[in-house]
Every structure is written in structure tokens, then in C-alpha cells.
PDB file of C-alpha atoms in Angstrom:
ATOM      1  CA  UNK A 147    -102.129  74.315   9.542  1.00 90.00           C
ATOM      2  CA  UNK A 148    -100.069  73.466  12.649  1.00 91.00           C
ATOM      3  CA  UNK A 149    -102.439  75.478  14.859  1.00 92.00           C
ATOM      4  CA  UNK A 150    -105.432  73.507  13.474  1.00 92.00           C
ATOM      5  CA  UNK A 151    -103.678  70.227  14.224  1.00 94.00           C
ATOM      6  CA  UNK A 152    -102.856  71.344  17.765  1.00 93.00           C
ATOM      7  CA  UNK A 153    -106.455  72.502  18.322  1.00 93.00           C
ATOM      8  CA  UNK A 154    -107.883  69.146  17.202  1.00 93.00           C
ATOM      9  CA  UNK A 155    -105.402  67.247  19.295  1.00 94.00           C
ATOM     10  CA  UNK A 156    -105.965  69.344  22.441  1.00 93.00           C
ATOM     11  CA  UNK A 157    -109.736  69.787  22.097  1.00 93.00           C
ATOM     12  CA  UNK A 158    -109.679  73.519  21.579  1.00 92.00           C
ATOM     13  CA  UNK A 159    -112.449  75.056  19.437  1.00 90.00           C
ATOM     14  CA  UNK A 160    -111.422  76.816  16.295  1.00 85.00           C
ATOM     15  CA  UNK A 161    -111.249  80.644  15.894  1.00 86.00           C
ATOM     16  CA  UNK A 162    -114.657  80.779  14.167  1.00 87.00           C
ATOM     17  CA  UNK A 163    -116.477  78.744  16.851  1.00 86.00           C
ATOM     18  CA  UNK A 164    -118.516  80.638  19.440  1.00 88.00           C
ATOM     19  CA  UNK A 165    -116.557  81.013  22.757  1.00 82.00           C
ATOM     20  CA  UNK A 166    -118.854  78.570  24.595  1.00 88.00           C
ATOM     21  CA  UNK A 167    -118.179  75.785  22.099  1.00 88.00           C
ATOM     22  CA  UNK A 168    -116.754  72.627  23.675  1.00 87.00           C
ATOM     23  CA  UNK A 169    -114.681  70.202  21.617  1.00 88.00           C
ATOM     24  CA  UNK A 170    -113.329  66.891  22.716  1.00 91.00           C
ATOM     25  CA  UNK A 171    -109.675  66.172  22.074  1.00 93.00           C
ATOM     26  CA  UNK A 172    -109.178  63.957  19.057  1.00 93.00           C
ATOM     27  CA  UNK A 173    -106.950  60.887  19.113  1.00 92.00           C
ATOM     28  CA  UNK A 174    -103.742  61.077  17.057  1.00 93.00           C
ATOM     29  CA  UNK A 175    -105.145  58.621  14.505  1.00 91.00           C
ATOM     30  CA  UNK A 176    -108.244  60.793  14.034  1.00 92.00           C
ATOM     31  CA  UNK A 177    -106.134  63.882  13.601  1.00 94.00           C
ATOM     32  CA  UNK A 178    -104.037  62.087  10.994  1.00 93.00           C
ATOM     33  CA  UNK A 179    -107.201  60.909   9.190  1.00 94.00           C
ATOM     34  CA  UNK A 180    -108.558  64.491   9.025  1.00 94.00           C
ATOM     35  CA  UNK A 181    -105.214  65.863   7.942  1.00 95.00           C
ATOM     36  CA  UNK A 182    -105.002  63.179   5.235  1.00 94.00           C
ATOM     37  CA  UNK A 183    -108.412  64.111   3.947  1.00 95.00           C
ATOM     38  CA  UNK A 184    -107.517  67.881   3.811  1.00 95.00           C
ATOM     39  CA  UNK A 185    -104.128  67.062   2.299  1.00 95.00           C
ATOM     40  CA  UNK A 186    -105.769  65.174  -0.571  1.00 95.00           C
ATOM     41  CA  UNK A 187    -108.249  67.982  -1.188  1.00 95.00           C
ATOM     42  CA  UNK A 188    -105.565  70.590  -1.357  1.00 95.00           C
ATOM     43  CA  UNK A 189    -103.207  68.346  -3.374  1.00 95.00           C
ATOM     44  CA  UNK A 190    -105.957  68.108  -6.006  1.00 95.00           C
ATOM     45  CA  UNK A 191    -105.931  71.881  -6.215  1.00 93.00           C
ATOM     46  CA  UNK A 192    -102.160  71.894  -6.640  1.00 94.00           C
ATOM     47  CA  UNK A 193    -102.357  69.210  -9.393  1.00 94.00           C
ATOM     48  CA  UNK A 194    -105.267  70.775 -11.284  1.00 93.00           C
ATOM     49  CA  UNK A 195    -104.732  72.487 -14.597  1.00 91.00           C
ATOM     50  CA  UNK A 196    -104.658  75.463 -14.162  1.00 91.00           C
ATOM     51  CA  UNK A 197    -103.630  75.086 -10.520  1.00 90.00           C
ATOM     52  CA  UNK A 198    -105.458  77.475  -8.177  1.00 91.00           C
ATOM     53  CA  UNK A 199    -102.739  76.756  -5.572  1.00 90.00           C
ATOM     54  CA  UNK A 200     -98.955  76.646  -5.981  1.00 92.00           C
ATOM     55  CA  UNK A 201     -98.304  74.441  -3.002  1.00 94.00           C
ATOM     56  CA  UNK A 202    -100.032  72.247  -0.466  1.00 94.00           C
ATOM     57  CA  UNK A 203     -99.987  73.742   3.062  1.00 93.00           C
ATOM     58  CA  UNK A 204    -100.416  70.291   4.496  1.00 93.00           C
ATOM     59  CA  UNK A 205     -97.238  68.958   2.898  1.00 92.00           C
ATOM     60  CA  UNK A 206     -94.879  69.567   5.823  1.00 90.00           C
ATOM     61  CA  UNK A 207     -97.157  69.382   8.851  1.00 90.00           C
ATOM     62  CA  UNK A 208     -96.026  67.526  11.888  1.00 90.00           C
ATOM     63  CA  UNK A 209     -98.751  65.252  13.350  1.00 92.00           C
ATOM     64  CA  UNK A 210     -99.083  64.142  16.979  1.00 90.00           C
ATOM     65  CA  UNK A 211     -97.622  60.792  17.828  1.00 86.00           C
ATOM     66  CA  UNK A 212    -100.032  58.049  18.551  1.00 77.00           C
ATOM     67  CA  UNK A 213    -100.112  55.475  21.285  1.00 63.00           C
ATOM     68  CA  UNK A 214     -97.911  52.549  20.159  1.00 53.00           C
ATOM     69  CA  UNK A 215    -100.620  50.085  21.240  1.00 47.00           C
ATOM     70  CA  UNK A 216    -103.336  51.940  19.370  1.00 54.00           C
ATOM     71  CA  UNK A 217    -103.052  49.975  16.103  1.00 56.00           C
ATOM     72  CA  UNK A 218    -101.955  46.622  17.491  1.00 61.00           C
ATOM     73  CA  UNK A 219    -103.554  43.726  15.719  1.00 68.00           C
ATOM     74  CA  UNK A 220    -105.899  41.696  17.862  1.00 68.00           C
ATOM     75  CA  UNK A 221    -106.569  38.028  17.059  1.00 77.00           C
ATOM     76  CA  UNK A 222    -109.302  35.669  18.269  1.00 77.00           C
ATOM     77  CA  UNK A 223    -108.395  32.862  20.639  1.00 82.00           C
ATOM     78  CA  UNK A 224    -109.199  29.455  19.282  1.00 83.00           C
ATOM     79  CA  UNK A 225    -112.171  29.187  21.644  1.00 83.00           C
ATOM     80  CA  UNK A 226    -113.551  32.510  20.421  1.00 80.00           C
ATOM     81  CA  UNK A 227    -113.156  31.474  16.798  1.00 81.00           C
ATOM     82  CA  UNK A 228    -114.978  28.164  17.509  1.00 83.00           C
ATOM     83  CA  UNK A 229    -117.989  29.999  18.961  1.00 82.00           C
ATOM     84  CA  UNK A 230    -118.172  32.418  16.025  1.00 81.00           C
ATOM     85  CA  UNK A 231    -117.683  29.755  13.340  1.00 84.00           C
ATOM     86  CA  UNK A 232    -120.143  27.283  14.719  1.00 83.00           C
ATOM     87  CA  UNK A 233    -123.426  26.955  12.702  1.00 84.00           C
ATOM     88  CA  UNK A 234    -126.054  29.365  13.944  1.00 76.00           C
ATOM     89  CA  UNK A 235    -129.817  28.769  13.807  1.00 76.00           C
ATOM     90  CA  UNK A 236    -131.696  30.873  11.256  1.00 74.00           C
ATOM     91  CA  UNK A 237    -133.205  34.032  12.494  1.00 71.00           C
ATOM     92  CA  UNK A 238    -136.680  33.449  13.842  1.00 67.00           C
ATOM     93  CA  UNK A 239    -136.166  29.711  14.168  1.00 62.00           C
ATOM     94  CA  UNK A 240    -135.658  27.998  17.427  1.00 62.00           C
ATOM     95  CA  UNK A 241    -133.069  25.212  17.800  1.00 58.00           C
ATOM     96  CA  UNK A 242    -134.551  21.770  18.124  1.00 60.00           C
ATOM     97  CA  UNK A 243    -134.413  20.037  21.512  1.00 56.00           C
ATOM     98  CA  UNK A 244    -131.512  17.747  20.431  1.00 55.00           C
ATOM     99  CA  UNK A 245    -129.246  20.785  19.992  1.00 55.00           C
ATOM    100  CA  UNK A 246    -129.934  22.258  23.449  1.00 54.00           C
TER     101      UNK A 246
END
């Protein structure tokens, strides 16, 4: 599991890919999302009755650290909000001369 995480993070193709395969490096958030999906799938196998797996190999995987600014919230400035919240002409209609 750890090798798969490192391969995704560093952009290395997996062992079953042809040697000429190019893979871009995934951002830590993308790696975490993929890991979360696989974790959920494997956990379903552990929780099933009867369980085809005894444990989840994703349970103790260390994930790459993300950029602290990656998930910062971004808010509109008052001027940006005013532009977006202003009434817009209907599609296909042209504004009348008094609004220009």
C-alpha cells in the first residue's frame, strides 16, 4: 500500500504499466482522495458477513502531507459579490439602452 501511495505522489507508473508509461505526480489531496476510496472499498470487505478479508491494508497507511495553503478558504471581495449578485439579462435578450 505504501509503495502505491509513493508511486502516485511521485508520478511513477505502477508495476503493471508498460515501461514507457508516463504518469504525472498527484497532489497530496488527490492521493488522499484515492486512498480514501480504496480504504472504503476494502473496509466493506472487512465488514461483510462472511468477511473475505480479515483486515484493511489501508488502515495504517501514511499519506503525503499537503501544502498548508492548498485548502484555504477564499472569499469574494464586496465588489466581486456585487458584480455576481447584480441582476443579469436573460439569455438571448439584449439589455435596453437605459441600462447601458
